[in-house]
Structures are given as structure tokens and as C-alpha cells.
Amino acid sequence: MSLLTDAIREEIRAYFPRYPNRRAVTLPALHVVNARLGYVPQEVVSEIAGLLELSPAEVQDTLSFYGFFKQDKPEGRTRIWVCRSISCAARGGEEMLEYLVGKLGIHPGQTTADGR
């Protein structure tokens, strides 16, 4: 059974004329799948590769390069990013992270029980 519905495939194909080649559609395709499924499961990598006429390794390389995409399970409906660079830490980034951990009862990378 395919996780890529016809609608998802068509949404990805709509990018083809906008890019110089199908390899360039890899990142937009991953964003489409992530938006529709809430993550990019491993089973979909081969399907995307087939659609883009690439090897699964090429799609996986792009997927693994970006920390934005989850592969193990859907992420919550709302995703919170807290900057932890030295500049952000000096402006309270670490304290903000501690506050969110306490308020939401989860740690970075986790999703609340209600899936939100």
C-alpha cells in the first residue's frame, strides 16, 4: 500500500515545471509529504525517488541533511523551535526552553500526548 496518495503525487508533480530538473524538486517534495503526513516515513523515500526518477539514497541524503523532517512518527500539529545559539542563549533562549519543557511536560523532540 502506498502512503503517497494521488493528491500528494499531483501536488509534487505540480513543481516539475517550476524547477530545472526533478532532482531540484526533492526538497519541495519532502515538504509536501511532511505537511500532509506530519512526517516523512522511510517507506515513502522510495516512492518519492520513483516519482522524481532518483535513487532512494539521493532522496534520503536530502532528507537526513535537514533536521526539520521527522522520520519515525508524526510530529505534533504545532512545532516550536527555540534558538540555542550563543546569541540566543544570552537573550534568554535557554530559560525559554526550560519554561516550555515545564509548561508542556515534554522535552525537545517530543510531542504532547494530545498530538498538539
Tab-separated table of C-alpha atoms in Angstrom:
chain	number	residue	atom	x	y	z
A	1	MET	CA	0.000	0.000	0.000
A	2	SER	CA	1.285	3.398	-0.978
A	3	LEU	CA	1.406	6.213	1.556
A	4	LEU	CA	1.580	8.744	-1.253
A	5	THR	CA	-1.976	9.418	-2.311
A	6	ASP	CA	-2.810	10.551	-5.815
A	7	ALA	CA	-3.359	14.061	-4.421
A	8	ILE	CA	0.115	14.127	-2.860
A	9	ARG	CA	1.673	12.851	-6.080
A	10	GLU	CA	-0.107	15.534	-8.099
A	11	GLU	CA	0.989	18.229	-5.663
A	12	ILE	CA	4.595	17.094	-6.099
A	13	ARG	CA	4.253	16.878	-9.905
A	14	ALA	CA	2.993	20.476	-9.938
A	15	TYR	CA	6.546	21.501	-9.004
A	16	PHE	CA	8.119	19.868	-12.065
A	17	PRO	CA	7.669	22.808	-14.461
A	18	ARG	CA	8.954	25.251	-11.841
A	19	TYR	CA	12.387	23.638	-11.456
A	20	PRO	CA	15.201	22.895	-13.925
A	21	ASN	CA	15.157	19.144	-13.197
A	22	ARG	CA	13.470	16.614	-10.951
A	23	ARG	CA	16.393	16.429	-8.541
A	24	ALA	CA	15.670	20.069	-7.688
A	25	VAL	CA	12.138	19.046	-6.667
A	26	THR	CA	13.442	16.801	-3.869
A	27	LEU	CA	13.181	19.365	-1.084
A	28	PRO	CA	9.747	20.676	-2.133
A	29	ALA	CA	8.529	17.065	-2.392
A	30	LEU	CA	9.736	16.344	1.144
A	31	HIS	CA	7.930	19.442	2.395
A	32	VAL	CA	4.707	18.332	0.678
A	33	VAL	CA	4.871	14.879	2.247
A	34	ASN	CA	5.772	16.303	5.651
A	35	ALA	CA	2.859	18.752	5.506
A	36	ARG	CA	0.358	16.042	4.503
A	37	LEU	CA	1.547	13.166	6.722
A	38	GLY	CA	3.172	15.060	9.589
A	39	TYR	CA	6.453	13.263	8.930
A	40	VAL	CA	8.392	11.556	6.135
A	41	PRO	CA	8.326	7.834	6.851
A	42	GLN	CA	11.111	5.647	5.498
A	43	GLU	CA	8.643	3.771	3.251
A	44	VAL	CA	7.900	6.988	1.367
A	45	VAL	CA	11.534	7.664	0.443
A	46	SER	CA	11.416	5.033	-2.320
A	47	GLU	CA	8.094	6.344	-3.577
A	48	ILE	CA	9.426	9.903	-3.798
A	49	ALA	CA	12.575	8.601	-5.500
A	50	GLY	CA	10.482	6.796	-8.106
A	51	LEU	CA	8.385	9.868	-8.773
A	52	LEU	CA	11.487	12.054	-9.159
A	53	GLU	CA	13.460	9.412	-11.097
A	54	LEU	CA	16.196	9.380	-8.444
A	55	SER	CA	17.699	6.684	-6.270
A	56	PRO	CA	16.280	6.304	-2.760
A	57	ALA	CA	19.765	7.172	-1.432
A	58	GLU	CA	19.619	10.576	-3.134
A	59	VAL	CA	16.283	11.382	-1.501
A	60	GLN	CA	17.478	10.056	1.864
A	61	ASP	CA	20.603	12.234	1.639
A	62	THR	CA	18.463	15.347	1.309
A	63	LEU	CA	16.053	14.162	3.977
A	64	SER	CA	18.763	13.434	6.529
A	65	PHE	CA	20.575	16.724	5.862
A	66	TYR	CA	17.697	18.792	7.227
A	67	GLY	CA	16.795	18.465	10.910
A	68	PHE	CA	13.311	19.739	10.164
A	69	PHE	CA	11.964	16.394	8.958
A	70	LYS	CA	10.996	13.567	11.286
A	71	GLN	CA	11.029	10.002	10.013
A	72	ASP	CA	9.976	7.906	12.972
A	73	LYS	CA	6.492	9.239	13.775
A	74	PRO	CA	4.240	12.193	13.024
A	75	GLU	CA	5.156	15.388	14.782
A	76	GLY	CA	2.700	17.497	16.700
A	77	ARG	CA	0.354	19.856	14.911
A	78	THR	CA	2.370	22.819	16.198
A	79	ARG	CA	6.142	22.716	16.195
A	80	ILE	CA	8.113	25.013	18.478
A	81	TRP	CA	11.686	25.977	17.679
A	82	VAL	CA	13.867	27.610	20.316
A	83	CYS	CA	17.131	29.129	19.186
A	84	ARG	CA	20.002	27.847	21.305
A	85	SER	CA	22.921	29.657	19.705
A	86	ILE	CA	25.218	31.694	21.913
A	87	SER	CA	23.450	34.904	20.903
A	88	CYS	CA	20.026	33.490	21.723
A	89	ALA	CA	21.294	31.992	24.983
A	90	ALA	CA	22.488	35.452	26.010
A	91	ARG	CA	18.964	36.759	25.372
A	92	GLY	CA	17.208	34.047	27.385
A	93	GLY	CA	16.889	31.180	24.903
A	94	GLU	CA	17.827	28.513	27.446
A	95	GLU	CA	15.386	29.935	30.000
A	96	MET	CA	12.657	29.926	27.350
A	97	LEU	CA	13.402	26.287	26.614
A	98	GLU	CA	13.261	25.392	30.322
A	99	TYR	CA	9.936	27.227	30.636
A	100	LEU	CA	8.433	25.341	27.670
A	101	VAL	CA	9.668	21.984	28.974
A	102	GLY	CA	7.958	22.691	32.296
A	103	LYS	CA	4.786	24.142	30.793
A	104	LEU	CA	4.261	21.415	28.196
A	105	GLY	CA	5.684	18.499	30.160
A	106	ILE	CA	7.823	17.317	27.247
A	107	HIS	CA	11.455	17.598	26.202
A	108	PRO	CA	12.924	18.717	22.855
A	109	GLY	CA	11.939	16.316	20.091
A	110	GLN	CA	8.865	15.033	21.924
A	111	THR	CA	5.171	15.561	21.216
A	112	THR	CA	2.451	16.160	23.811
A	113	ALA	CA	0.064	13.275	24.461
A	114	ASP	CA	-2.758	15.080	22.663
A	115	GLY	CA	-0.660	15.326	19.477
A	116	ARG	CA	-0.729	19.100	19.514
